[in-house]
PDB file of C-alpha atoms in Angstrom:
ATOM      1  CA  MET A   1     -35.415 -95.765 -54.729  1.00 66.00           C
ATOM      2  CA  THR A   2     -31.370 -96.341 -55.692  1.00 78.00           C
ATOM      3  CA  ASP A   3     -29.337 -92.427 -56.727  1.00 84.00           C
ATOM      4  CA  PRO A   4     -29.488 -92.679 -60.287  1.00 89.00           C
ATOM      5  CA  ARG A   5     -26.331 -93.543 -62.466  1.00 94.00           C
ATOM      6  CA  TYR A   6     -27.386 -91.333 -65.342  1.00 97.00           C
ATOM      7  CA  ASP A   7     -29.077 -87.825 -65.389  1.00 98.00           C
ATOM      8  CA  VAL A   8     -30.594 -88.786 -68.970  1.00 98.00           C
ATOM      9  CA  ILE A   9     -30.933 -91.614 -71.003  1.00 98.00           C
ATOM     10  CA  ALA A  10     -32.353 -91.022 -74.266  1.00 98.00           C
ATOM     11  CA  ILE A  11     -34.388 -93.355 -76.900  1.00 98.00           C
ATOM     12  CA  GLY A  12     -34.065 -91.906 -80.273  1.00 95.00           C
ATOM     13  CA  ASN A  13     -33.450 -92.273 -84.263  1.00 92.00           C
ATOM     14  CA  ALA A  14     -29.561 -93.054 -84.708  1.00 94.00           C
ATOM     15  CA  ILE A  15     -28.782 -91.117 -88.013  1.00 91.00           C
ATOM     16  CA  VAL A  16     -26.115 -89.182 -89.601  1.00 92.00           C
ATOM     17  CA  ASP A  17     -27.210 -86.008 -90.702  1.00 86.00           C
ATOM     18  CA  ILE A  18     -25.922 -84.557 -94.490  1.00 90.00           C
ATOM     19  CA  ILE A  19     -26.325 -80.949 -94.610  1.00 88.00           C
ATOM     20  CA  ALA A  20     -25.735 -78.872 -97.616  1.00 92.00           C
ATOM     21  CA  SER A  21     -26.887 -74.983 -98.392  1.00 93.00           C
ATOM     22  CA  CYS A  22     -28.910 -74.820-101.421  1.00 94.00           C
ATOM     23  CA  GLU A  23     -31.103 -71.444-103.288  1.00 95.00           C
ATOM     24  CA  ASP A  24     -34.650 -71.468-102.303  1.00 94.00           C
ATOM     25  CA  GLU A  25     -35.473 -72.948-105.832  1.00 95.00           C
ATOM     26  CA  THR A  26     -34.263 -75.922-105.044  1.00 95.00           C
ATOM     27  CA  ILE A  27     -36.634 -76.557-102.504  1.00 96.00           C
ATOM     28  CA  ALA A  28     -39.679 -76.357-105.089  1.00 95.00           C
ATOM     29  CA  GLU A  29     -37.778 -77.900-107.884  1.00 95.00           C
ATOM     30  CA  LEU A  30     -37.353 -81.046-105.770  1.00 96.00           C
ATOM     31  CA  ASP A  31     -40.898 -80.760-104.306  1.00 94.00           C
ATOM     32  CA  LEU A  32     -39.774 -80.598-100.658  1.00 95.00           C
ATOM     33  CA  ASN A  33     -41.983 -79.385 -97.505  1.00 93.00           C
ATOM     34  CA  ARG A  34     -39.712 -76.460 -96.510  1.00 93.00           C
ATOM     35  CA  GLY A  35     -39.023 -76.122 -93.109  1.00 89.00           C
ATOM     36  CA  GLY A  36     -40.179 -79.733 -91.924  1.00 86.00           C
ATOM     37  CA  MET A  37     -39.294 -82.770 -91.758  1.00 82.00           C
ATOM     38  CA  THR A  38     -40.500 -85.733 -94.553  1.00 90.00           C
ATOM     39  CA  LEU A  39     -39.652 -89.301 -94.264  1.00 85.00           C
ATOM     40  CA  VAL A  40     -38.112 -90.516 -97.619  1.00 93.00           C
ATOM     41  CA  ASP A  41     -37.425 -94.395 -98.846  1.00 92.00           C
ATOM     42  CA  ALA A  42     -33.561 -95.774 -99.517  1.00 88.00           C
ATOM     43  CA  ASP A  43     -34.643 -94.641-102.863  1.00 92.00           C
ATOM     44  CA  GLY A  44     -35.654 -91.146-102.440  1.00 93.00           C
ATOM     45  CA  ALA A  45     -32.370 -90.722-100.039  1.00 91.00           C
ATOM     46  CA  ASP A  46     -29.978 -91.697-102.778  1.00 89.00           C
ATOM     47  CA  LYS A  47     -31.951 -89.596-105.176  1.00 94.00           C
ATOM     48  CA  LEU A  48     -32.232 -85.998-103.118  1.00 95.00           C
ATOM     49  CA  TYR A  49     -28.066 -87.104-101.886  1.00 92.00           C
ATOM     50  CA  ALA A  50     -27.555 -86.895-105.410  1.00 93.00           C
ATOM     51  CA  ALA A  51     -29.575 -83.789-105.989  1.00 94.00           C
ATOM     52  CA  MET A  52     -27.018 -82.167-103.296  1.00 94.00           C
ATOM     53  CA  GLY A  53     -24.238 -79.633-103.592  1.00 90.00           C
ATOM     54  CA  GLN A  54     -20.952 -79.789-101.307  1.00 92.00           C
ATOM     55  CA  ALA A  55     -22.352 -81.475 -97.796  1.00 91.00           C
ATOM     56  CA  THR A  56     -21.372 -81.784 -94.554  1.00 84.00           C
ATOM     57  CA  GLU A  57     -21.853 -85.311 -92.677  1.00 84.00           C
ATOM     58  CA  LYS A  58     -22.284 -85.340 -89.087  1.00 82.00           C
ATOM     59  CA  SER A  59     -24.076 -87.834 -86.436  1.00 87.00           C
ATOM     60  CA  GLY A  60     -27.359 -86.667 -85.453  1.00 85.00           C
ATOM     61  CA  GLY A  61     -30.705 -87.499 -84.770  1.00 90.00           C
ATOM     62  CA  SER A  62     -32.860 -85.456 -82.329  1.00 93.00           C
ATOM     63  CA  ALA A  63     -32.429 -86.723 -79.078  1.00 97.00           C
ATOM     64  CA  ALA A  64     -28.677 -87.982 -80.065  1.00 96.00           C
ATOM     65  CA  ASN A  65     -28.202 -84.111 -80.428  1.00 95.00           C
ATOM     66  CA  THR A  66     -29.805 -83.240 -77.190  1.00 98.00           C
ATOM     67  CA  LEU A  67     -27.574 -85.867 -75.210  1.00 98.00           C
ATOM     68  CA  ALA A  68     -24.682 -84.172 -76.925  1.00 97.00           C
ATOM     69  CA  GLY A  69     -25.607 -80.926 -75.268  1.00 97.00           C
ATOM     70  CA  LEU A  70     -26.418 -82.125 -72.229  1.00 98.00           C
ATOM     71  CA  SER A  71     -23.309 -83.865 -72.146  1.00 97.00           C
ATOM     72  CA  GLN A  72     -21.111 -80.717 -72.650  1.00 96.00           C
ATOM     73  CA  LEU A  73     -23.011 -79.190 -70.166  1.00 97.00           C
ATOM     74  CA  GLY A  74     -21.560 -81.765 -67.549  1.00 96.00           C
ATOM     75  CA  THR A  75     -24.467 -84.428 -67.504  1.00 97.00           C
ATOM     76  CA  GLN A  76     -24.250 -88.033 -67.217  1.00 97.00           C
ATOM     77  CA  CYS A  77     -25.963 -89.537 -70.322  1.00 98.00           C
ATOM     78  CA  ALA A  78     -26.862 -92.640 -72.313  1.00 98.00           C
ATOM     79  CA  PHE A  79     -28.695 -93.502 -75.876  1.00 98.00           C
ATOM     80  CA  ILE A  80     -30.034 -96.127 -77.075  1.00 97.00           C
ATOM     81  CA  GLY A  81     -30.642 -96.317 -80.734  1.00 97.00           C
ATOM     82  CA  GLN A  82     -29.983 -98.833 -83.416  1.00 97.00           C
ATOM     83  CA  VAL A  83     -27.527 -98.859 -85.936  1.00 96.00           C
ATOM     84  CA  ALA A  84     -26.091-101.356 -88.944  1.00 96.00           C
ATOM     85  CA  LYS A  85     -23.305-103.009 -88.776  1.00 95.00           C
ATOM     86  CA  ASP A  86     -21.796-100.582 -91.988  1.00 92.00           C
ATOM     87  CA  GLN A  87     -20.199 -97.423 -92.215  1.00 88.00           C
ATOM     88  CA  PHE A  88     -22.410 -94.608 -91.393  1.00 88.00           C
ATOM     89  CA  GLY A  89     -23.204 -97.210 -88.381  1.00 94.00           C
ATOM     90  CA  GLU A  90     -19.423 -97.214 -87.556  1.00 93.00           C
ATOM     91  CA  VAL A  91     -19.579 -93.124 -87.642  1.00 90.00           C
ATOM     92  CA  PHE A  92     -22.362 -92.803 -85.314  1.00 94.00           C
ATOM     93  CA  ALA A  93     -21.385 -94.849 -82.483  1.00 95.00           C
ATOM     94  CA  HIS A  94     -17.754 -93.325 -82.799  1.00 94.00           C
ATOM     95  CA  ASP A  95     -19.375 -89.704 -82.466  1.00 93.00           C
ATOM     96  CA  ILE A  96     -21.582 -90.350 -79.763  1.00 95.00           C
ATOM     97  CA  ARG A  97     -19.198 -92.156 -77.566  1.00 96.00           C
ATOM     98  CA  ALA A  98     -16.737 -89.428 -78.360  1.00 95.00           C
ATOM     99  CA  ALA A  99     -19.026 -86.894 -76.760  1.00 94.00           C
ATOM    100  CA  GLY A 100     -19.064 -88.678 -73.686  1.00 96.00           C
ATOM    101  CA  ILE A 101     -22.371 -90.658 -73.801  1.00 97.00           C
ATOM    102  CA  ASP A 102     -22.618 -94.242 -73.323  1.00 97.00           C
ATOM    103  CA  PHE A 103     -23.828 -96.422 -76.246  1.00 97.00           C
ATOM    104  CA  ASP A 104     -24.124 -99.991 -76.224  1.00 94.00           C
ATOM    105  CA  THR A 105     -26.914-100.943 -78.082  1.00 96.00           C
ATOM    106  CA  PRO A 106     -26.190-103.993 -80.310  1.00 94.00           C
ATOM    107  CA  MET A 107     -25.571-103.340 -84.102  1.00 96.00           C
ATOM    108  CA  ARG A 108     -27.683-104.620 -86.529  1.00 94.00           C
ATOM    109  CA  GLU A 109     -26.523-107.239 -89.107  1.00 92.00           C
ATOM    110  CA  ASP A 110     -29.428-106.988 -91.797  1.00 87.00           C
ATOM    111  CA  GLU A 111     -30.868-105.025 -93.873  1.00 87.00           C
ATOM    112  CA  PRO A 112     -31.482-101.751 -93.694  1.00 92.00           C
ATOM    113  CA  PRO A 113     -28.496 -99.698 -93.276  1.00 91.00           C
ATOM    114  CA  THR A 114     -28.325 -96.807 -90.861  1.00 94.00           C
ATOM    115  CA  GLY A 115     -30.471 -93.887 -91.207  1.00 94.00           C
ATOM    116  CA  ARG A 116     -29.521 -90.832 -92.411  1.00 92.00           C
ATOM    117  CA  CYS A 117     -31.047 -87.155 -92.686  1.00 90.00           C
ATOM    118  CA  LEU A 118     -30.573 -84.799 -95.929  1.00 93.00           C
ATOM    119  CA  ILE A 119     -30.909 -81.553 -94.558  1.00 91.00           C
ATOM    120  CA  PHE A 120     -31.292 -78.541 -97.187  1.00 94.00           C
ATOM    121  CA  VAL A 121     -30.630 -75.309 -95.787  1.00 91.00           C
ATOM    122  CA  THR A 122     -31.832 -71.931 -97.491  1.00 93.00           C
ATOM    123  CA  PRO A 123     -30.130 -68.458 -97.396  1.00 92.00           C
ATOM    124  CA  ASP A 124     -32.680 -67.315 -94.723  1.00 90.00           C
ATOM    125  CA  GLY A 125     -31.010 -70.540 -92.397  1.00 84.00           C
ATOM    126  CA  GLU A 126     -34.508 -72.519 -92.382  1.00 89.00           C
ATOM    127  CA  ARG A 127     -33.541 -76.544 -92.817  1.00 84.00           C
ATOM    128  CA  THR A 128     -35.682 -78.887 -94.826  1.00 93.00           C
ATOM    129  CA  MET A 129     -35.004 -82.064 -93.615  1.00 88.00           C
ATOM    130  CA  ASN A 130     -35.228 -85.923 -95.571  1.00 94.00           C
ATOM    131  CA  THR A 131     -34.992 -88.848 -93.194  1.00 88.00           C
ATOM    132  CA  PHE A 132     -34.450 -91.974 -94.296  1.00 92.00           C
ATOM    133  CA  LEU A 133     -34.803 -93.738 -90.917  1.00 87.00           C
ATOM    134  CA  GLY A 134     -33.302 -96.987 -91.883  1.00 94.00           C
ATOM    135  CA  ALA A 135     -31.780 -99.200 -89.131  1.00 95.00           C
ATOM    136  CA  GLY A 136     -33.763 -97.141 -86.300  1.00 92.00           C
ATOM    137  CA  GLN A 137     -37.108 -98.256 -87.320  1.00 91.00           C
ATOM    138  CA  PHE A 138     -35.919-101.684 -86.453  1.00 94.00           C
ATOM    139  CA  LEU A 139     -35.082-101.352 -82.451  1.00 95.00           C
ATOM    140  CA  PRO A 140     -36.776-103.556 -80.449  1.00 94.00           C
ATOM    141  CA  ALA A 141     -37.346-104.345 -77.378  1.00 95.00           C
ATOM    142  CA  THR A 142     -35.137-106.971 -76.449  1.00 94.00           C
ATOM    143  CA  ALA A 143     -32.234-104.423 -77.292  1.00 93.00           C
ATOM    144  CA  LEU A 144     -33.030-102.228 -74.053  1.00 95.00           C
ATOM    145  CA  ASN A 145     -30.490-102.382 -71.484  1.00 94.00           C
ATOM    146  CA  GLU A 146     -33.760-102.012 -68.657  1.00 96.00           C
ATOM    147  CA  ASP A 147     -31.407-101.827 -65.943  1.00 95.00           C
ATOM    148  CA  LEU A 148     -29.665 -98.725 -67.886  1.00 95.00           C
ATOM    149  CA  ILE A 149     -33.220 -97.126 -68.116  1.00 97.00           C
ATOM    150  CA  ALA A 150     -33.811 -97.369 -64.503  1.00 97.00           C
ATOM    151  CA  SER A 151     -30.796 -96.180 -63.369  1.00 96.00           C
ATOM    152  CA  ALA A 152     -31.457 -93.309 -64.945  1.00 98.00           C
ATOM    153  CA  SER A 153     -33.480 -90.295 -63.362  1.00 98.00           C
ATOM    154  CA  ILE A 154     -34.704 -88.996 -66.587  1.00 98.00           C
ATOM    155  CA  LEU A 155     -35.980 -91.253 -69.745  1.00 98.00           C
ATOM    156  CA  TYR A 156     -36.226 -88.756 -72.802  1.00 98.00           C
ATOM    157  CA  LEU A 157     -38.210 -89.873 -75.777  1.00 98.00           C
ATOM    158  CA  GLU A 158     -38.125 -88.597 -79.222  1.00 95.00           C
ATOM    159  CA  GLY A 159     -41.539 -88.298 -81.000  1.00 94.00           C
ATOM    160  CA  TYR A 160     -39.804 -89.022 -84.466  1.00 90.00           C
ATOM    161  CA  LEU A 161     -39.108 -92.595 -83.369  1.00 91.00           C
ATOM    162  CA  TRP A 162     -42.875 -93.194 -82.338  1.00 92.00           C
ATOM    163  CA  ASP A 163     -43.728 -93.561 -86.115  1.00 85.00           C
ATOM    164  CA  PRO A 164     -42.586 -96.835 -86.813  1.00 86.00           C
ATOM    165  CA  GLU A 165     -44.382 -99.717 -84.776  1.00 91.00           C
ATOM    166  CA  GLU A 166     -41.468-101.497 -83.589  1.00 93.00           C
ATOM    167  CA  PRO A 167     -39.422 -99.027 -81.736  1.00 95.00           C
ATOM    168  CA  ARG A 168     -42.682 -97.518 -80.451  1.00 95.00           C
ATOM    169  CA  ARG A 169     -43.163-101.121 -78.660  1.00 96.00           C
ATOM    170  CA  ALA A 170     -39.935-100.684 -77.368  1.00 97.00           C
ATOM    171  CA  MET A 171     -40.534 -96.930 -75.528  1.00 97.00           C
ATOM    172  CA  ARG A 172     -43.691 -97.952 -74.161  1.00 97.00           C
ATOM    173  CA  ARG A 173     -41.487-100.917 -72.435  1.00 98.00           C
ATOM    174  CA  ALA A 174     -38.731 -98.495 -71.315  1.00 98.00           C
ATOM    175  CA  ILE A 175     -42.082 -96.516 -69.989  1.00 98.00           C
ATOM    176  CA  ASP A 176     -42.951 -98.675 -68.184  1.00 98.00           C
ATOM    177  CA  VAL A 177     -39.319 -99.937 -66.846  1.00 98.00           C
ATOM    178  CA  ALA A 178     -38.730 -96.004 -66.315  1.00 98.00           C
ATOM    179  CA  LYS A 179     -42.014 -95.497 -63.759  1.00 97.00           C
ATOM    180  CA  ALA A 180     -41.460 -99.075 -61.961  1.00 97.00           C
ATOM    181  CA  ALA A 181     -37.984 -97.436 -61.263  1.00 96.00           C
ATOM    182  CA  GLY A 182     -39.740 -93.816 -60.124  1.00 96.00           C
ATOM    183  CA  ARG A 183     -37.770 -92.010 -62.669  1.00 97.00           C
ATOM    184  CA  LYS A 184     -39.219 -89.398 -64.792  1.00 98.00           C
ATOM    185  CA  VAL A 185     -40.344 -89.345 -68.459  1.00 98.00           C
ATOM    186  CA  ALA A 186     -39.439 -86.193 -70.702  1.00 98.00           C
ATOM    187  CA  PHE A 187     -41.303 -86.596 -74.624  1.00 98.00           C
ATOM    188  CA  THR A 188     -40.270 -84.471 -77.219  1.00 97.00           C
ATOM    189  CA  ALA A 189     -42.989 -84.446 -79.931  1.00 93.00           C
ATOM    190  CA  SER A 190     -40.518 -83.869 -82.718  1.00 90.00           C
ATOM    191  CA  GLU A 191     -42.871 -82.581 -85.500  1.00 87.00           C
ATOM    192  CA  SER A 192     -46.289 -81.908 -86.410  1.00 92.00           C
ATOM    193  CA  PHE A 193     -46.752 -84.316 -89.035  1.00 89.00           C
ATOM    194  CA  VAL A 194     -46.098 -87.140 -86.154  1.00 92.00           C
ATOM    195  CA  ILE A 195     -48.979 -85.575 -83.891  1.00 95.00           C
ATOM    196  CA  ASP A 196     -51.360 -85.724 -86.364  1.00 95.00           C
ATOM    197  CA  ARG A 197     -50.432 -89.867 -86.722  1.00 94.00           C
ATOM    198  CA  HIS A 198     -49.999 -90.713 -83.477  1.00 95.00           C
ATOM    199  CA  GLY A 199     -51.695 -87.422 -81.102  1.00 95.00           C
ATOM    200  CA  ASP A 200     -54.455 -89.764 -80.041  1.00 96.00           C
ATOM    201  CA  ASP A 201     -51.376 -91.454 -78.645  1.00 96.00           C
ATOM    202  CA  PHE A 202     -49.761 -88.838 -76.966  1.00 96.00           C
ATOM    203  CA  ARG A 203     -53.213 -87.275 -75.784  1.00 97.00           C
ATOM    204  CA  ALA A 204     -53.559 -90.654 -73.856  1.00 97.00           C
ATOM    205  CA  MET A 205     -50.515 -90.581 -72.332  1.00 97.00           C
ATOM    206  CA  ILE A 206     -51.112 -86.858 -71.204  1.00 97.00           C
ATOM    207  CA  GLU A 207     -54.275 -87.885 -69.908  1.00 96.00           C
ATOM    208  CA  ASP A 208     -52.737 -90.740 -68.048  1.00 96.00           C
ATOM    209  CA  GLY A 209     -50.252 -89.019 -66.612  1.00 96.00           C
ATOM    210  CA  VAL A 210     -47.377 -90.862 -68.427  1.00 96.00           C
ATOM    211  CA  ILE A 211     -45.211 -87.693 -69.338  1.00 98.00           C
ATOM    212  CA  ASP A 212     -43.706 -85.923 -66.857  1.00 98.00           C
ATOM    213  CA  ILE A 213     -41.706 -83.052 -69.059  1.00 98.00           C
ATOM    214  CA  LEU A 214     -43.492 -82.408 -72.421  1.00 98.00           C
ATOM    215  CA  PHE A 215     -41.317 -79.898 -75.051  1.00 98.00           C
ATOM    216  CA  VAL A 216     -43.028 -78.654 -77.703  1.00 97.00           C
ATOM    217  CA  ASN A 217     -43.081 -75.698 -80.173  1.00 96.00           C
ATOM    218  CA  GLU A 218     -45.908 -73.312 -80.807  1.00 96.00           C
ATOM    219  CA  SER A 219     -47.262 -75.614 -84.502  1.00 96.00           C
ATOM    220  CA  GLU A 220     -47.060 -78.690 -82.234  1.00 97.00           C
ATOM    221  CA  LEU A 221     -48.936 -77.454 -79.507  1.00 97.00           C
ATOM    222  CA  ALA A 222     -51.667 -76.145 -82.067  1.00 97.00           C
ATOM    223  CA  THR A 223     -51.902 -79.561 -83.521  1.00 97.00           C
ATOM    224  CA  LEU A 224     -51.839 -81.665 -80.014  1.00 97.00           C
ATOM    225  CA  THR A 225     -54.760 -79.372 -78.558  1.00 97.00           C
ATOM    226  CA  GLY A 226     -56.221 -78.127 -81.910  1.00 97.00           C
ATOM    227  CA  GLU A 227     -56.195 -74.611 -80.338  1.00 97.00           C
ATOM    228  CA  GLU A 228     -54.573 -71.991 -82.695  1.00 96.00           C
ATOM    229  CA  ASP A 229     -54.239 -69.904 -79.973  1.00 97.00           C
ATOM    230  CA  PHE A 230     -50.852 -70.379 -78.000  1.00 97.00           C
ATOM    231  CA  GLU A 231     -52.098 -69.223 -74.533  1.00 97.00           C
ATOM    232  CA  ASN A 232     -54.973 -71.394 -75.151  1.00 97.00           C
ATOM    233  CA  GLY A 233     -53.121 -74.011 -76.007  1.00 97.00           C
ATOM    234  CA  LEU A 234     -50.973 -74.020 -73.083  1.00 97.00           C
ATOM    235  CA  ALA A 235     -54.084 -73.749 -70.887  1.00 97.00           C
ATOM    236  CA  ALA A 236     -55.483 -77.115 -72.501  1.00 97.00           C
ATOM    237  CA  VAL A 237     -52.205 -78.945 -71.625  1.00 97.00           C
ATOM    238  CA  ALA A 238     -50.589 -77.166 -68.309  1.00 95.00           C
ATOM    239  CA  GLY A 239     -52.670 -78.989 -65.752  1.00 91.00           C
ATOM    240  CA  LYS A 240     -52.152 -82.362 -67.338  1.00 96.00           C
ATOM    241  CA  VAL A 241     -48.379 -82.595 -67.406  1.00 97.00           C
ATOM    242  CA  PRO A 242     -46.149 -81.521 -64.320  1.00 97.00           C
ATOM    243  CA  VAL A 243     -43.390 -79.717 -66.525  1.00 98.00           C
ATOM    244  CA  LEU A 244     -44.906 -78.323 -69.847  1.00 98.00           C
ATOM    245  CA  VAL A 245     -42.627 -76.240 -72.053  1.00 98.00           C
ATOM    246  CA  ALA A 246     -43.395 -74.634 -75.147  1.00 98.00           C
ATOM    247  CA  THR A 247     -41.150 -72.599 -77.533  1.00 97.00           C
ATOM    248  CA  LYS A 248     -42.044 -69.811 -80.015  1.00 94.00           C
ATOM    249  CA  GLY A 249     -38.788 -69.352 -81.793  1.00 89.00           C
ATOM    250  CA  GLU A 250     -37.623 -65.610 -82.335  1.00 89.00           C
ATOM    251  CA  GLU A 251     -40.629 -65.005 -79.668  1.00 94.00           C
ATOM    252  CA  GLY A 252     -38.612 -67.000 -76.894  1.00 96.00           C
ATOM    253  CA  ALA A 253     -40.314 -70.029 -74.571  1.00 98.00           C
ATOM    254  CA  VAL A 254     -42.677 -70.549 -71.506  1.00 98.00           C
ATOM    255  CA  ALA A 255     -42.674 -73.345 -68.952  1.00 98.00           C
ATOM    256  CA  ILE A 256     -45.333 -73.790 -67.025  1.00 98.00           C
ATOM    257  CA  ALA A 257     -44.407 -76.639 -63.798  1.00 97.00           C
ATOM    258  CA  HIS A 258     -46.776 -77.294 -60.853  1.00 91.00           C
ATOM    259  CA  GLY A 259     -48.452 -73.904 -61.361  1.00 89.00           C
ATOM    260  CA  GLU A 260     -45.289 -71.873 -61.613  1.00 96.00           C
ATOM    261  CA  ARG A 261     -45.262 -69.854 -64.881  1.00 98.00           C
ATOM    262  CA  ALA A 262     -42.007 -68.812 -66.157  1.00 98.00           C
ATOM    263  CA  GLU A 263     -40.901 -67.153 -69.500  1.00 97.00           C
ATOM    264  CA  VAL A 264     -37.592 -65.944 -71.771  1.00 97.00           C
ATOM    265  CA  ALA A 265     -36.674 -64.132 -74.978  1.00 97.00           C
ATOM    266  CA  ALA A 266     -34.836 -65.643 -77.455  1.00 95.00           C
ATOM    267  CA  GLU A 267     -31.376 -65.163 -76.994  1.00 95.00           C
ATOM    268  CA  PRO A 268     -29.837 -62.747 -79.800  1.00 92.00           C
ATOM    269  CA  VAL A 269     -27.804 -64.265 -82.662  1.00 92.00           C
ATOM    270  CA  ALA A 270     -25.814 -62.025 -84.875  1.00 90.00           C
ATOM    271  CA  LYS A 271     -27.093 -64.302 -88.285  1.00 90.00           C
ATOM    272  CA  VAL A 272     -29.034 -67.479 -88.489  1.00 89.00           C
ATOM    273  CA  ILE A 273     -26.795 -69.604 -90.221  1.00 87.00           C
ATOM    274  CA  ASP A 274     -29.406 -73.226 -89.712  1.00 82.00           C
ATOM    275  CA  THR A 275     -31.762 -73.724 -87.322  1.00 83.00           C
ATOM    276  CA  THR A 276     -31.034 -77.824 -87.565  1.00 80.00           C
ATOM    277  CA  GLY A 277     -30.989 -78.721 -83.568  1.00 88.00           C
ATOM    278  CA  ALA A 278     -32.424 -75.698 -82.234  1.00 93.00           C
ATOM    279  CA  GLY A 279     -35.159 -77.665 -80.526  1.00 95.00           C
ATOM    280  CA  ASP A 280     -33.023 -80.493 -79.163  1.00 96.00           C
ATOM    281  CA  GLN A 281     -30.318 -78.079 -78.124  1.00 97.00           C
ATOM    282  CA  PHE A 282     -33.110 -76.027 -76.384  1.00 97.00           C
ATOM    283  CA  ALA A 283     -34.322 -78.985 -74.450  1.00 98.00           C
ATOM    284  CA  ALA A 284     -30.583 -79.974 -73.720  1.00 98.00           C
ATOM    285  CA  GLY A 285     -30.171 -76.557 -71.809  1.00 98.00           C
ATOM    286  CA  PHE A 286     -33.192 -77.026 -70.086  1.00 98.00           C
ATOM    287  CA  LEU A 287     -32.744 -80.803 -68.858  1.00 98.00           C
ATOM    288  CA  SER A 288     -29.306 -79.140 -67.814  1.00 98.00           C
ATOM    289  CA  GLY A 289     -31.024 -77.308 -65.568  1.00 98.00           C
ATOM    290  CA  PHE A 290     -33.711 -79.066 -64.320  1.00 98.00           C
ATOM    291  CA  VAL A 291     -31.814 -82.146 -63.152  1.00 97.00           C
ATOM    292  CA  LYS A 292     -29.477 -79.837 -60.954  1.00 96.00           C
ATOM    293  CA  GLY A 293     -32.962 -78.354 -59.366  1.00 96.00           C
ATOM    294  CA  ALA A 294     -31.713 -74.826 -61.038  1.00 97.00           C
ATOM    295  CA  PRO A 295     -35.040 -72.151 -60.823  1.00 97.00           C
ATOM    296  CA  LEU A 296     -37.586 -72.896 -63.784  1.00 98.00           C
ATOM    297  CA  GLU A 297     -36.692 -69.565 -65.696  1.00 98.00           C
ATOM    298  CA  THR A 298     -33.280 -70.671 -65.559  1.00 98.00           C
ATOM    299  CA  CYS A 299     -33.616 -73.664 -67.167  1.00 98.00           C
ATOM    300  CA  LEU A 300     -35.252 -71.710 -69.804  1.00 98.00           C
ATOM    301  CA  LYS A 301     -32.556 -69.321 -70.242  1.00 98.00           C
ATOM    302  CA  ARG A 302     -30.235 -72.035 -70.266  1.00 98.00           C
ATOM    303  CA  GLY A 303     -32.243 -73.707 -73.601  1.00 98.00           C
ATOM    304  CA  ALA A 304     -32.661 -70.553 -74.786  1.00 97.00           C
ATOM    305  CA  ILE A 305     -28.566 -70.213 -74.805  1.00 97.00           C
ATOM    306  CA  ALA A 306     -28.151 -73.712 -76.534  1.00 97.00           C
ATOM    307  CA  ALA A 307     -30.727 -73.266 -78.900  1.00 97.00           C
ATOM    308  CA  ALA A 308     -28.738 -69.748 -79.894  1.00 96.00           C
ATOM    309  CA  GLU A 309     -25.306 -71.318 -79.860  1.00 97.00           C
ATOM    310  CA  VAL A 310     -26.762 -74.245 -82.397  1.00 95.00           C
ATOM    311  CA  ILE A 311     -28.273 -71.805 -85.070  1.00 94.00           C
ATOM    312  CA  SER A 312     -25.137 -69.499 -85.609  1.00 93.00           C
ATOM    313  CA  HIS A 313     -23.610 -72.353 -87.305  1.00 89.00           C
ATOM    314  CA  TYR A 314     -24.102 -75.500 -89.301  1.00 81.00           C
ATOM    315  CA  GLY A 315     -25.125 -78.467 -87.959  1.00 79.00           C
ATOM    316  CA  PRO A 316     -27.114 -79.818 -84.849  1.00 85.00           C
ATOM    317  CA  ARG A 317     -24.548 -79.984 -82.361  1.00 90.00           C
ATOM    318  CA  PRO A 318     -22.570 -77.154 -80.200  1.00 94.00           C
ATOM    319  CA  GLU A 319     -19.215 -76.030 -81.219  1.00 93.00           C
ATOM    320  CA  THR A 320     -18.686 -73.885 -78.470  1.00 93.00           C
ATOM    321  CA  ASP A 321     -17.597 -74.559 -75.022  1.00 95.00           C
ATOM    322  CA  MET A 322     -21.101 -74.552 -73.489  1.00 95.00           C
ATOM    323  CA  LYS A 323     -20.038 -74.250 -69.829  1.00 95.00           C
ATOM    324  CA  ALA A 324     -18.060 -71.295 -70.332  1.00 95.00           C
ATOM    325  CA  LEU A 325     -21.008 -69.860 -72.865  1.00 95.00           C
ATOM    326  CA  MET A 326     -23.403 -70.837 -69.918  1.00 96.00           C
ATOM    327  CA  SER A 327     -20.970 -68.914 -66.969  1.00 95.00           C
ATOM    328  CA  GLU A 328     -20.659 -65.918 -69.468  1.00 94.00           C
ATOM    329  CA  LYS A 329     -24.447 -65.724 -70.380  1.00 93.00           C
ATOM    330  CA  LEU A 330     -26.200 -66.532 -66.851  1.00 92.00           C
TER     331      LEU A 330
END
């Protein structure tokens, strides 16, 4: 096996996030799934955009956000995702490349337009996401750079993108390529509704030993295993994946790897502004340690530091010098 060119290559939704503050009443008036993520069509996205107050627009997408954090922490990354040849597509491509991440997926010439996620943030910092996947749901297997995938130490897959059929086929092919090259596959479940729809696929991949590193939060773990008790959920999965990482929000996180267990508390935050990207940046912090062979507890601590940074401001990507922050906190 040749030495990897990249630490992490990710496949995920290529999306521009549109983020606005709102009152709790707005969530009820618009009948939104508070704190969750709901898929919407183009018309639905337009209507929600019209109902938003003053907003900020930043490139997002779960896996792309994780890579942005990883890149800041000094890892070599590449991204595979589909955008359209339109304004938002150009914005996304510019932003991800400016973050030091290689991105060469050809732009889609046809409809639909580039995806976007409309995020309503209530005064408690909770984010309610409404996602129009747009061009992202048409990522074909033919767009994969298989040599690129084989050259990465870790292939990181975003559960959100498992929902549309075409990118699901692409990710299955990417898994085969990574495994054939002797690389590791990391998977983030993304959201409980994704598990509701595709849990059988995920459980089969776990049973078959396809997933090397699994990221879940507390509710996702319960949905995946059918166990409401957190410890029972951990026990149901821990022996089936080499590395299991489970987050519990303000209660911290647990990781179990090859029989070793580590736990960390959540990092203190003066004020939670926006929880968008918390899980994405936790994964970034964890993987930034994991690819360098750091101890399991250190990997978790790095994840907690990265998550705390991102929830202290609007937007799903770090705004602090993350290398300096890690040096200060560790």
